[in-house]
Coordinates of C-alpha atoms and ligand atoms in Angstrom, one line a residue:
X1012 CA -23.2 -37.1 -31.5
X1013 CA -26.7 -38.3 -30.7
X1014 CA -28.6 -35.8 -32.9
X1015 CA -32.4 -36.0 -33.5
X1016 CA -35.2 -33.7 -34.6
X1017 CA -35.6 -32.6 -31.0
X1018 CA -31.9 -31.9 -30.5
X1019 CA -31.8 -29.9 -33.7
X1020 CA -34.7 -27.8 -32.4
X1021 CA -32.9 -27.4 -29.1
X1022 CA -29.7 -26.3 -30.9
X1023 CA -31.7 -23.7 -32.8
X1024 CA -33.2 -22.5 -29.6
X1025 CA -29.8 -22.1 -28.0
X1026 CA -28.5 -20.1 -31.0
X1027 CA -31.6 -17.9 -30.9
X1028 CA -31.3 -17.4 -27.2
X1029 CA -27.6 -16.5 -27.5
X1030 CA -28.2 -14.1 -30.4
X1031 CA -31.0 -12.3 -28.5
X1032 CA -28.8 -12.1 -25.4
X1033 CA -25.9 -10.7 -27.4
X1034 CA -28.2 -8.1 -29.0
X1035 CA -29.4 -7.2 -25.5
X1036 CA -25.8 -6.9 -24.4
X1037 CA -24.9 -4.6 -27.3
X1038 CA -27.9 -2.4 -26.7
X1039 CA -27.2 -2.2 -23.0
X1040 CA -23.6 -1.3 -23.7
X1041 CA -24.6 1.4 -26.0
X1042 CA -26.9 2.8 -23.3
X1043 CA -24.4 2.6 -20.5
X1044 CA -21.1 1.2 -19.3
X1045 CA -22.8 -1.0 -16.7
X1046 CA -20.3 -3.8 -16.5
X1047 CA -21.9 -5.9 -13.8
X1048 CA -25.2 -6.2 -15.7
X1049 CA -23.3 -7.3 -18.8
X1050 CA -21.5 -10.0 -16.8
X1051 CA -24.8 -11.1 -15.4
X1052 CA -26.1 -11.6 -18.9
X1053 CA -23.0 -13.6 -19.8
X1054 CA -23.7 -15.8 -16.8
X1055 CA -27.3 -16.3 -18.0
X1056 CA -26.0 -17.4 -21.4
X1057 CA -23.5 -19.8 -20.0
X1058 CA -26.2 -21.1 -17.7
X1059 CA -28.7 -21.7 -20.5
X1060 CA -26.0 -23.4 -22.7
X1061 CA -24.8 -25.6 -19.8
X1062 CA -28.4 -26.6 -19.1
X1063 CA -29.3 -27.4 -22.7
X1064 CA -26.2 -28.7 -24.4
X1065 CA -25.9 -32.1 -22.6
X1066 CA -29.2 -33.1 -24.2
X1067 CA -27.6 -33.0 -27.6
X1068 CA -24.6 -35.1 -26.8
X1069 CA -23.6 -38.6 -26.0
X1070 CA -24.3 -40.1 -22.6
X1071 CA -20.6 -41.0 -22.1
X1072 CA -18.5 -38.4 -20.4
X1073 CA -14.9 -39.0 -21.0
X1074 CA -12.6 -37.2 -18.6
X1075 CA -8.9 -37.0 -18.7
X1076 CA -8.6 -39.8 -16.1
X1077 CA -10.8 -42.2 -18.1
X1078 CA -9.5 -41.4 -21.6
X1079 CA -6.0 -42.5 -20.6
X1080 CA -6.8 -46.0 -21.9
X1081 CA -8.2 -44.6 -25.2
X1082 CA -6.4 -46.4 -28.0
X1083 CA -6.1 -43.1 -30.0
X1084 CA -3.8 -41.7 -27.4
X1085 CA -1.8 -44.8 -26.5
X1086 CA 1.7 -43.7 -25.5
X1087 CA 0.8 -40.1 -25.9
X1088 CA -1.4 -39.2 -23.0
X1089 CA 0.2 -39.5 -19.6
X1090 CA -0.7 -38.8 -16.0
X1091 CA 2.8 -39.5 -14.8
X1092 CA 3.6 -37.1 -12.0
X1093 CA 6.7 -35.8 -13.6
X1094 CA 4.7 -34.8 -16.7
X1095 CA 1.8 -33.2 -14.9
X1096 CA 4.1 -31.4 -12.4
X1097 CA 6.1 -30.0 -15.2
X1098 CA 3.0 -28.8 -17.0
X1099 CA 1.7 -27.2 -13.7
X1100 CA 4.5 -24.6 -13.6
X1101 CA 5.5 -21.8 -15.9
X1102 CA 8.3 -19.2 -16.2
X1103 CA 6.5 -17.0 -13.7
X1104 CA 7.0 -19.6 -10.9
X1105 CA 4.2 -18.0 -8.9
X1106 CA 1.4 -20.5 -9.7
X1107 CA 1.2 -24.3 -9.7
X1108 CA -1.9 -25.5 -11.5
X1109 CA -2.0 -29.3 -11.9
X1110 CA -3.7 -30.8 -15.0
X1111 CA -5.0 -34.4 -14.9
X1112 CA -3.0 -35.4 -17.9
X1113 CA -0.6 -34.2 -20.5
X1114 CA -0.9 -35.1 -24.2
X1115 CA 2.3 -35.4 -26.2
X1116 CA 0.8 -35.2 -29.7
X1117 CA 2.8 -36.5 -32.7
X1118 CA 0.3 -35.1 -35.2
X1119 CA -2.3 -32.4 -35.6
X1120 CA -4.9 -35.2 -35.7
X1121 CA -4.0 -36.1 -32.1
X1122 CA -5.0 -32.6 -31.0
X1123 CA -8.2 -32.7 -33.1
X1124 CA -9.1 -36.1 -31.6
X1125 CA -8.6 -34.8 -28.1
X1126 CA -10.6 -31.6 -28.5
X1127 CA -13.4 -33.6 -30.3
X1128 CA -13.5 -36.0 -27.4
X1129 CA -14.0 -33.2 -25.0
X1130 CA -16.5 -31.3 -27.1
X1131 CA -18.6 -34.3 -27.8
X1132 CA -18.8 -35.4 -24.3
X1133 CA -21.5 -34.7 -21.8
X1134 CA -19.2 -32.8 -19.4
X1135 CA -16.3 -31.5 -21.4
X1136 CA -12.9 -31.1 -19.9
X1137 CA -10.5 -28.2 -20.2
X1138 CA -7.6 -28.2 -22.7
X1139 CA -4.7 -25.9 -22.9
X1140 CA -1.9 -25.7 -25.5
X1141 CA 1.4 -25.2 -23.9
X1142 CA 4.2 -23.8 -26.1
X1143 CA 7.3 -23.2 -24.1
X1144 CA 5.5 -22.4 -20.9
X1145 CA 7.0 -18.9 -20.7
X1146 CA 3.8 -17.4 -19.3
X1147 CA 3.9 -15.8 -15.9
X1148 CA 0.5 -16.7 -14.3
X1149 CA -0.6 -20.2 -15.3
X1150 CA -1.9 -19.0 -18.7
X1151 CA -0.9 -22.3 -20.3
X1152 CA -2.4 -24.4 -17.5
X1153 CA -5.5 -26.6 -17.5
X1154 CA -6.7 -27.3 -14.0
X1155 CA -8.0 -30.9 -13.9
X1156 CA -7.8 -31.0 -17.7
X1157 CA -5.3 -31.9 -20.3
X1158 CA -2.3 -29.8 -21.2
X1159 CA -1.2 -30.3 -24.8
X1160 CA 2.6 -30.3 -24.9
X1161 CA 3.0 -28.6 -28.3
X1162 CA 6.8 -29.1 -28.3
X1163 CA 6.3 -32.9 -28.7
X1164 CA 5.2 -32.1 -32.3
X1165 CA 8.5 -30.6 -33.3
X1166 CA 10.0 -32.6 -36.2
X1167 CA 13.1 -31.3 -37.8
X1168 CA 12.1 -32.9 -41.1
X1169 CA 8.7 -31.4 -41.6
X1170 CA 8.4 -28.3 -39.4
X1171 CA 9.1 -25.6 -41.8
X1172 CA 8.6 -25.0 -45.5
X1173 CA 10.1 -21.9 -47.0
X1174 CA 8.8 -20.3 -50.2
X1175 CA 11.6 -18.1 -51.6
X1176 CA 9.4 -16.7 -54.3
X1177 CA 6.4 -16.0 -52.0
X1178 CA 8.8 -14.7 -49.3
X1179 CA 7.0 -16.7 -46.5
X1180 CA 7.6 -19.7 -44.4
X1181 CA 4.9 -22.3 -43.3
X1182 CA 5.9 -23.2 -39.8
X1183 CA 4.6 -25.6 -37.2
X1184 CA 3.6 -23.4 -34.3
X1185 CA 5.4 -25.6 -31.8
X1186 CA 8.7 -24.3 -33.1
X1187 CA 10.7 -21.7 -31.3
X1188 CA 11.5 -18.4 -33.1
X1189 CA 15.2 -19.2 -32.8
X1190 CA 14.7 -22.5 -34.7
X1191 CA 12.7 -20.6 -37.4
X1192 CA 15.5 -18.0 -37.6
X1193 CA 18.2 -20.6 -38.0
X1194 CA 16.3 -22.4 -40.8
X1195 CA 15.4 -19.3 -42.8
X1196 CA 18.9 -17.9 -42.5
X1197 CA 20.2 -21.0 -44.2
X1198 CA 18.4 -19.6 -47.3
X1199 CA 19.4 -16.0 -46.7
X1200 CA 15.9 -15.1 -45.4
X1201 CA 14.4 -13.9 -42.1
X1202 CA 11.1 -13.1 -40.4
X1203 CA 10.9 -9.3 -39.8
X1204 CA 9.2 -8.9 -36.5
X1205 CA 10.6 -10.3 -33.3
X1206 CA 10.4 -10.6 -29.6
X1207 CA 13.5 -9.7 -27.5
X1208 CA 13.9 -13.3 -26.5
X1209 CA 13.7 -16.0 -29.2
X1210 CA 13.1 -19.2 -27.1
X1211 CA 9.3 -18.8 -27.3
X1212 CA 7.0 -20.8 -29.6
X1213 CA 5.4 -19.3 -32.6
X1214 CA 2.0 -20.3 -31.2
X1215 CA 2.7 -18.7 -27.8
X1216 CA 3.7 -15.3 -29.1
X1217 CA 1.0 -15.2 -31.8
X1218 CA -1.5 -15.8 -29.0
X1219 CA -0.4 -12.6 -27.4
X1220 CA 1.1 -10.2 -30.0
X1221 CA 4.8 -10.6 -30.1
X1222 CA 6.4 -7.2 -29.6
X1223 CA 9.9 -5.8 -29.6
X1224 CA 12.0 -2.9 -31.0
X1225 CA 11.0 -3.9 -34.5
X1226 CA 7.3 -3.4 -33.8
X1227 CA 7.4 0.4 -34.5
X1228 CA 8.7 -0.3 -38.1
X1229 CA 7.1 -3.7 -39.0
X1230 CA 4.2 -4.1 -36.6
X1231 CA 3.9 -6.9 -34.0
X1232 CA 4.4 -10.5 -35.0
X1233 CA 0.7 -10.9 -35.4
X1234 CA 0.8 -8.3 -38.1
X1235 CA 3.3 -10.3 -40.1
X1236 CA 1.3 -13.5 -40.5
X1237 CA -0.4 -14.4 -43.8
X1238 CA -2.3 -17.5 -42.9
X1239 CA -3.1 -19.9 -40.1
X1240 CA -4.4 -23.4 -39.5
X1241 CA -6.5 -23.4 -36.4
X1242 CA -8.3 -26.2 -34.5
X1243 CA -11.3 -24.7 -32.9
X1244 CA -12.9 -25.7 -29.6
X1245 CA -15.3 -27.9 -31.6
X1246 CA -12.4 -30.0 -32.9
X1247 CA -12.7 -28.6 -36.4
X1248 CA -9.6 -27.6 -38.3
X1249 CA -9.7 -24.6 -40.6
X1250 CA -7.3 -22.7 -42.7
X1251 CA -7.8 -19.0 -42.3
X1252 CA -6.4 -15.7 -43.6
X1253 CA -7.4 -12.2 -44.4
X1254 CA -9.4 -13.6 -47.3
X1255 CA -10.7 -17.0 -46.0
X1256 CA -12.4 -17.5 -42.6
X1257 CA -11.1 -14.0 -41.8
X1258 CA -13.0 -13.8 -38.5
X1259 CA -11.2 -16.9 -37.1
X1260 CA -7.9 -15.6 -38.5
X1261 CA -8.2 -12.3 -36.6
X1262 CA -9.7 -13.9 -33.5
X1263 CA -6.8 -16.3 -33.1
X1264 CA -4.1 -13.5 -33.6
X1265 CA -3.6 -12.2 -30.0
X1266 CA -6.6 -14.4 -29.0
X1267 CA -4.9 -15.7 -25.8
X1268 CA -5.6 -19.3 -27.0
X1269 CA -9.4 -18.8 -26.5
X1270 CA -10.6 -19.6 -30.0
X1271 CA -8.5 -22.5 -31.2
X1272 CA -5.1 -24.1 -31.1
X1273 CA -3.0 -22.7 -33.9
X1274 CA -1.0 -25.5 -35.6
X1275 CA 0.5 -23.8 -38.6
X1276 CA 1.4 -20.2 -39.4
X1277 CA 2.5 -18.6 -42.6
X1278 CA 5.1 -16.0 -41.7
X1279 CA 6.3 -13.2 -43.9
X1280 CA 10.0 -13.2 -44.7
X1281 CA 12.5 -10.7 -46.1
X1282 CA 16.1 -11.0 -47.3
X1283 CA 18.2 -11.3 -44.2
X1284 CA 20.7 -8.5 -43.5
X1285 CA 24.2 -9.5 -42.5
X1286 CA 25.0 -7.2 -39.6
X1287 CA 23.6 -4.6 -37.2
X1288 CA 24.9 -1.3 -35.8
X1289 CA 23.6 -1.4 -32.3
X1290 CA 23.6 1.8 -30.3
X1291 CA 22.7 3.1 -26.9
X1292 CA 22.3 6.8 -25.9
X1293 CA 21.8 7.9 -22.4
X1294 CA 19.4 10.7 -21.3
X1295 CA 18.7 12.4 -18.0
X1296 CA 15.6 14.2 -19.2
X1297 CA 12.5 12.1 -19.9
X1298 CA 10.8 14.5 -22.3
X1299 CA 14.0 14.7 -24.4
X1300 CA 14.1 10.9 -24.4
X1301 CA 10.5 10.4 -25.5
X1302 CA 10.6 13.2 -28.0
X1303 CA 13.6 11.6 -29.7
X1304 CA 11.9 8.1 -29.6
X1305 CA 8.7 9.4 -31.1
X1306 CA 10.5 11.4 -33.8
X1307 CA 12.5 8.3 -34.8
X1308 CA 9.5 6.0 -35.0
X1309 CA 7.8 8.5 -37.2
X1310 CA 10.6 8.3 -39.8
X1311 CA 9.5 5.5 -42.1
X1312 CA 12.8 4.6 -43.7
X1313 CA 14.9 5.0 -40.6
X1314 CA 15.9 2.5 -38.0
X1315 CA 15.1 -1.3 -37.9
X1316 CA 14.8 -1.4 -34.1
X1317 CA 14.0 1.0 -31.4
X1318 CA 13.6 0.4 -27.7
X1319 CA 14.3 2.2 -24.5
X1320 CA 14.8 1.5 -20.8
X1321 CA 14.9 3.1 -17.4
X1322 CA 18.1 2.9 -15.4
X1323 CA 18.1 3.0 -11.6
X1324 CA 20.8 3.0 -8.9
X1325 CA 21.2 -0.7 -8.5
X1326 CA 24.9 -1.4 -9.1
X1327 CA 26.5 -1.9 -12.5
X1328 CA 24.5 -0.5 -15.5
X1329 CA 24.1 -3.9 -17.3
X1330 CA 21.4 -6.3 -16.5
X1331 CA 20.6 -9.9 -17.4
X1332 CA 19.1 -9.0 -20.7
X1333 CA 22.4 -7.8 -22.1
X1334 CA 25.9 -7.0 -21.0
X1335 CA 26.6 -4.0 -23.1
X1336 CA 28.5 -1.1 -21.5
X1337 CA 32.3 -1.2 -21.5
X1338 CA 33.5 -1.9 -17.9
X1339 CA 35.8 1.2 -18.1
X1340 CA 32.6 3.3 -18.3
X1341 CA 30.6 1.7 -15.5
X1342 CA 31.8 4.2 -12.9
X1343 CA 30.8 7.3 -14.7
X1344 CA 27.4 5.9 -15.8
X1345 CA 26.7 4.9 -12.2
X1346 CA 27.6 8.3 -10.9
X1347 CA 25.3 9.9 -13.5
X1348 CA 22.5 7.6 -12.2
X1349 CA 23.3 8.5 -8.6
X1350 CA 23.1 12.2 -9.4
X1351 CA 19.8 12.0 -11.3
X1352 CA 18.3 8.9 -9.5
X1353 CA 16.6 7.9 -12.8
X1354 CA 18.1 8.0 -16.2
X1355 CA 17.0 6.7 -19.6
X1356 CA 18.6 4.7 -22.3
X1357 CA 17.5 4.9 -26.0
X1358 CA 18.5 1.7 -27.8
X1359 CA 18.5 1.5 -31.6
X1360 CA 19.7 -0.7 -34.4
X1361 CA 20.4 -0.3 -38.1
X1362 CA 20.9 -3.4 -40.2
X1363 CA 23.3 -3.5 -43.0
X1364 CA 25.0 -5.7 -45.5
X1365 CA 27.6 -5.4 -48.3
X1366 CA 25.4 -3.2 -50.4
X1367 CA 24.7 -0.7 -47.6
X1368 CA 28.0 -0.9 -45.7
X1369 CA 29.4 2.3 -47.2
X1370 CA 26.4 4.4 -46.1
X1371 CA 25.6 3.0 -42.7
X1372 CA 28.4 4.9 -40.7
X1373 CA 27.3 8.1 -42.3
X1374 CA 23.7 7.5 -41.3
X1375 CA 24.6 6.6 -37.8
X1376 CA 26.7 9.8 -37.5
X1377 CA 23.8 11.9 -38.7
X1378 CA 21.4 10.1 -36.3
X1379 CA 23.7 10.8 -33.3
X1380 CA 24.0 14.4 -34.2
X1381 CA 20.2 14.8 -34.3
X1382 CA 19.6 13.3 -30.9
X1383 CA 19.4 15.1 -27.5
X1384 CA 21.2 12.6 -25.4
X1385 CA 23.9 13.5 -22.8
X1386 CA 26.9 14.1 -25.0
X1387 CA 29.7 11.6 -24.3
X1388 CA 27.2 8.9 -23.3
X1389 CA 26.8 7.1 -26.6
X1390 CA 27.8 3.4 -27.0
X1391 CA 28.1 1.5 -30.3
X1392 CA 28.5 -2.2 -31.1
X1393 CA 28.8 -3.8 -34.5
X1394 CA 27.4 -7.3 -34.4
X1395 CA 26.1 -10.1 -36.7
X1396 CA 22.4 -10.0 -37.4
X1397 CA 21.8 -13.3 -35.5
X1398 CA 23.9 -12.1 -32.5
X1399 CA 21.8 -9.0 -32.4
X1400 CA 18.4 -10.8 -32.5
X1401 CA 19.6 -13.5 -30.0
X1402 CA 21.1 -11.0 -27.6
X1403 CA 19.2 -12.1 -24.6
X1404 CA 20.4 -15.7 -24.8
X1405 CA 23.8 -14.9 -23.2
X1406 CA 22.0 -13.4 -20.2
X1407 CA 19.7 -16.4 -19.9
X1408 CA 22.6 -18.9 -19.9
X1409 CA 24.5 -16.8 -17.4
X1410 CA 21.5 -16.8 -15.0
X1411 CA 20.9 -20.5 -15.6
X1412 CA 24.6 -21.2 -14.6
X1413 CA 24.0 -19.4 -11.3
X1414 CA 20.6 -21.1 -10.7
X1415 CA 18.9 -17.7 -11.1
X1416 CA 16.7 -18.4 -14.1
X1417 CA 14.0 -20.7 -12.6
X1418 CA 13.0 -18.2 -10.0
X1419 CA 9.7 -16.2 -9.5
X1420 CA 9.1 -13.6 -12.2
X1421 CA 6.4 -11.2 -11.1
X1422 CA 6.4 -9.3 -14.4
X1423 CA 4.1 -6.6 -15.4
X1424 CA 3.7 -5.4 -19.0
X1425 CA 1.6 -2.4 -20.0
X1426 CA 0.6 -0.4 -23.0
X1427 CA 0.5 3.3 -21.9
X1428 CA -1.0 5.9 -24.2
X1429 CA 1.4 8.6 -25.4
X1430 CA -0.5 11.4 -23.8
X1431 CA 0.0 9.7 -20.4
X1432 CA 3.6 8.7 -20.5
X1433 CA 5.0 11.7 -18.8
X1434 CA 2.5 11.3 -15.9
X1435 CA 3.5 7.6 -15.8
X1436 CA 7.2 8.6 -15.6
X1437 CA 6.5 11.0 -12.8
X1438 CA 4.1 8.8 -10.8
X1439 CA 5.6 5.4 -11.4
X1440 CA 9.3 5.5 -12.3
X1441 CA 10.1 8.6 -10.3
X1442 CA 7.3 7.9 -7.8
X1443 CA 6.3 4.4 -6.8
X1444 CA 9.5 2.6 -8.0
X1445 CA 12.0 5.0 -6.4
X1446 CA 9.9 5.2 -3.2
X1447 CA 9.6 1.4 -2.7
X1448 CA 13.2 0.9 -3.9
X1449 CA 12.7 -2.9 -4.5
X1450 CA 12.6 -3.1 -8.3
X1451 CA 15.7 -4.4 -10.0
X1452 CA 16.1 -5.8 -13.5
X1453 CA 15.1 -4.4 -16.8
X1454 CA 12.5 -1.7 -17.0
X1455 CA 11.5 -1.2 -20.6
X1456 CA 9.8 1.8 -22.1
X1457 CA 9.4 2.3 -25.9
X1458 CA 6.8 3.6 -28.3
X1459 CA 4.9 1.9 -31.1
X1460 CA 2.3 3.0 -33.7
X1461 CA -1.3 1.9 -33.6
X1462 CA -1.4 1.9 -37.4
X1463 CA 0.9 -1.1 -37.4
X1464 CA -1.8 -3.2 -35.7
X1465 CA -5.1 -4.4 -37.1
X1466 CA -8.3 -3.6 -35.2
X1467 CA -9.8 -6.9 -36.0
X1468 CA -7.1 -8.8 -34.1
X1469 CA -7.8 -9.8 -30.5
X1470 CA -4.9 -8.0 -28.7
X1471 CA -6.3 -5.1 -26.8
X1472 CA -4.3 -1.9 -27.4
X1473 CA -4.9 1.8 -26.5
X1474 CA -6.9 4.1 -28.7
X1475 CA -4.1 6.7 -29.3
X1476 CA -2.0 6.7 -32.5
X1477 CA 1.1 6.2 -30.5
X1478 CA 1.4 4.2 -27.3
X1479 CA 4.3 2.9 -25.1
X1480 CA 5.2 -0.6 -24.2
X1481 CA 6.4 -0.6 -20.6
X1482 CA 7.8 -3.8 -19.0
X1483 CA 8.9 -4.5 -15.5
X1484 CA 10.9 -7.7 -16.0
X1485 CA 11.7 -8.6 -12.4
X1486 CA 13.4 -11.6 -11.0
X1487 CA 12.5 -12.4 -7.4
X1488 CA 13.1 -15.0 -4.7
X1489 CA 10.5 -17.6 -3.6
X1490 CA 10.1 -15.8 -0.3
X1491 CA 9.8 -12.2 -1.6
X1492 CA 8.0 -12.2 -5.0
X1493 CA 4.8 -11.0 -3.3
X1494 CA 6.3 -7.7 -2.5
X1495 CA 6.9 -7.2 -6.3
X1496 CA 3.4 -8.3 -7.0
X1497 CA 2.1 -5.7 -4.5
X1498 CA 4.1 -3.1 -6.3
X1499 CA 2.5 -4.2 -9.6
X1500 CA -0.9 -3.7 -8.0
X1501 CA 0.2 -0.3 -6.8
X1502 CA 1.2 0.7 -10.3
X1503 CA -2.1 -0.5 -11.7
X1504 CA -4.0 1.3 -9.1
X1505 CA -2.1 4.5 -9.7
X1506 CA -3.0 4.2 -13.4
X1507 CA -6.6 3.5 -12.7
X1508 CA -7.0 6.3 -10.2
X1509 CA -5.4 8.7 -12.7
X1510 CA -7.7 7.4 -15.5
X1511 CA -4.7 6.7 -17.8
X1512 CA -6.4 4.1 -20.0
X1513 CA -3.5 1.8 -19.5
X1514 CA -3.9 -1.8 -20.9
X1515 CA -2.0 -4.8 -19.8
X1516 CA 0.0 -6.7 -22.3
X1517 CA 0.4 -10.5 -21.6
X1518 CA -2.5 -9.7 -19.4
X1519 CA -3.6 -11.2 -16.0
X1520 CA -6.9 -10.3 -14.5
X1521 CA -8.2 -11.9 -11.3
X1522 CA -11.9 -11.2 -12.1
X1523 CA -14.1 -11.1 -15.2
X1524 CA -14.8 -7.4 -14.6
X1525 CA -11.1 -6.9 -15.1
X1526 CA -11.3 -8.7 -18.5
X1527 CA -14.4 -6.7 -19.5
X1528 CA -12.4 -3.5 -18.7
X1529 CA -9.3 -4.9 -20.4
X1530 CA -11.1 -5.4 -23.8
X1531 CA -13.4 -2.4 -23.5
X1532 CA -15.3 -1.9 -26.7
X1533 CA -13.9 -5.2 -28.0
X1534 CA -15.4 -7.3 -25.2
X1535 CA -18.6 -8.2 -27.0
X1536 CA -16.8 -9.3 -30.1
X1537 CA -14.4 -11.4 -27.9
X1538 CA -17.4 -13.1 -26.2
X1539 CA -19.2 -13.7 -29.5
X1540 CA -16.1 -15.2 -31.0
X1541 CA -15.8 -17.5 -28.0
X1542 CA -19.3 -18.8 -28.5
X1543 CA -18.7 -19.2 -32.2
X1544 CA -15.4 -21.1 -31.9
X1545 CA -15.3 -22.6 -28.4
X1546 CA -18.9 -22.7 -27.2
X1547 CA -18.1 -25.2 -24.4
X1548 CA -15.3 -23.0 -23.1
X1549 CA -12.8 -25.8 -23.4
X1550 CA -9.7 -23.9 -24.5
X1551 CA -7.0 -22.1 -22.5
X1552 CA -8.8 -22.0 -19.2
X1553 CA -5.6 -20.7 -17.5
X1554 CA -6.3 -17.3 -18.9
X1555 CA -9.2 -17.1 -16.5
X1556 CA -11.4 -15.2 -18.8
X1557 CA -14.4 -17.5 -19.0
X1558 CA -15.1 -19.7 -16.0
Ligands
LIG942 P1 3.0 -20.5 -23.4 O1 3.4 -19.9 -22.1 O2 3.2 -22.0 -23.5 O3 1.5 -20.2 -23.7 C1 1.0 -18.9 -23.6 C2 -0.5 -18.9 -24.0 O4 -0.7 -19.2 -25.4 C3 -1.4 -19.9 -23.3 O5 -2.7 -19.4 -23.0 C4 -1.4 -21.1 -24.2 O6 -2.6 -21.9 -24.0 C5 -1.5 -20.3 -25.6 N1 -0.9 -21.1 -26.6 C6 0.4 -21.6 -26.7 N2 0.6 -22.2 -27.9 C7 -0.6 -22.0 -28.6 C8 -1.0 -22.4 -29.9 N3 -0.2 -23.1 -30.7 N4 -2.3 -22.0 -30.3 C9 -3.1 -21.4 -29.5 N5 -2.7 -21.0 -28.2 C10 -1.5 -21.3 -27.8 N6 6.7 -11.3 -25.3 C11 6.8 -10.3 -26.3 O7 5.8 -10.0 -27.0 N7 8.0 -9.7 -26.5 C12 9.1 -10.0 -25.8 O8 10.2 -9.5 -26.1 C13 9.0 -11.1 -24.9 N8 10.1 -11.4 -24.2 C14 10.0 -12.4 -23.3 C15 11.2 -12.9 -22.6 C16 11.1 -13.9 -21.7 C17 12.4 -14.3 -21.0 C18 9.9 -14.5 -21.4 C19 9.8 -15.6 -20.4 C20 8.7 -14.1 -22.0 C21 8.8 -13.1 -23.0 N9 7.7 -12.6 -23.7 C22 7.8 -11.6 -24.6 C23 6.3 -13.1 -23.4 C24 6.0 -14.3 -24.3 O9 5.8 -13.8 -25.6 C25 4.7 -15.0 -23.9 O10 4.7 -15.3 -22.6 C26 4.4 -16.2 -24.8 O11 3.1 -16.6 -24.5 C27 5.4 -17.2 -24.4 O12 5.4 -18.2 -25.4 P2 5.3 -19.7 -25.0 O13 5.5 -20.5 -26.2 O14 6.1 -20.0 -23.8 O15 3.7 -19.8 -24.6

């Protein structure tokens, strides 16, 4: 960096200007909810920073296309069309955003070097970590920048260190959750909080939240992390936890990749159970269904997993996420769906091993008796722990074999406050979805408790003590995905008009106003953290939060 007395003064001036502007934003916000004027202030800050920052830096301006020859990245940075094309597409298959180059790092230092190069240059270039690319809207893309292919860091020999006494694992975040599970199970241990699908990277889910049927009992994955190593947008690496650099720790958890690239996570472990009793109960009445769900998640020592789904008249009751119901029962389930048009499925699991084997059946029996499902419509499976956690894999392989996996996925995921969930059922499941009659595939709806999240983390969640995760997990065709996307817009508009305070999970917002609304009272903190850790707005541009 070409620092001098003058540049130091300028840096000070920038900091003071930013601090004043933030103070102004906060005061304005307290006085009113005037979002456009807040955004204008943000633009002013960006403008001032952009104007002044170049004076403090080198005259060279490395860009992805002229750092390709940089010796530090020899053999690791590529602009080969096969690599950039692959990095341009994600699981959503509705965007194609080409980077200029892809970095295949072999060490954390490679990522530090790349970010430093961008940060120290006159006109920095965007950089995005790409885990397994299972985003839906180009969130892991870096238009005209560099995508860091995190998976190239995976090294079987050094990716995971388990502490049996500390009950935690230090894991390279490029690893998939299934890989972590397989390693920890070798030692009889397991992480406690999961996503439904395990072929996602640690870094990718920790950047969002990581939710599933375990969230009500254990909290999301981001609540089950003890420590992180994060490379900020300045190219500085820091170890952070609740006690050390706690602001960076909480910023990065659910931070949508905005504050740094997480390279290591210390994940909580428990003794692994051996098996799971996995049950489904069918309901025709939404309020009975949600009442039972809410009661079950309030019982602290109860189930290990609780989810729920909506079933519509679209052929056999199974879907790609799991084949579950015995074929001999398909007809009567379908005829119940036809009769009621929308029915609901409560899905729960209770883990057990040799020590609890004798009591688990009794507990399941008691549970069944206490629930208000339609009698005769209860289904039970007894599976190994790993088969339970990895239950979505069979569906994935099945779709892959039919060429139906790499298709457009116009998914929509929401957090709906408990007080609004009946209106949501009436207006969306029984309203928009039935009327349009295009949605197929899993429709998830299950509650979680706010107390299991930490307010300092970056994921935006509703204010109420209990809120529902709702997921529309659709598969579409390349020529019809926009119809589903239109339906997503219709659902969001319905929620907005009804003032339901619904928040997107795995969010996508086309405008900054959308992001300001998304984060609500957290927005100022989010912006302040961005300036603190990534002042040149280098990281994760595909989230479209800062332009
Ligand atoms: P990517 O798509 O590669 O990246 C996502 C974002 O994280 C990008 O902004 C990227 O820049 C950033 N990022 C990636 N790695 C890092 C890192 N190391 N440090 C900082 N930022 C980083 N989510 C749930 O919560 N629960 C579920 O049950 C669930 N099921 C899913 C099932 C399927 C089939 C799919 C496709 C997705 C599912 N998801 C679920 C969503 C998933 O958790 C997110 O899309 C997640 O981001 C995917 O991880 P990834 O490794 O593919 O991330």
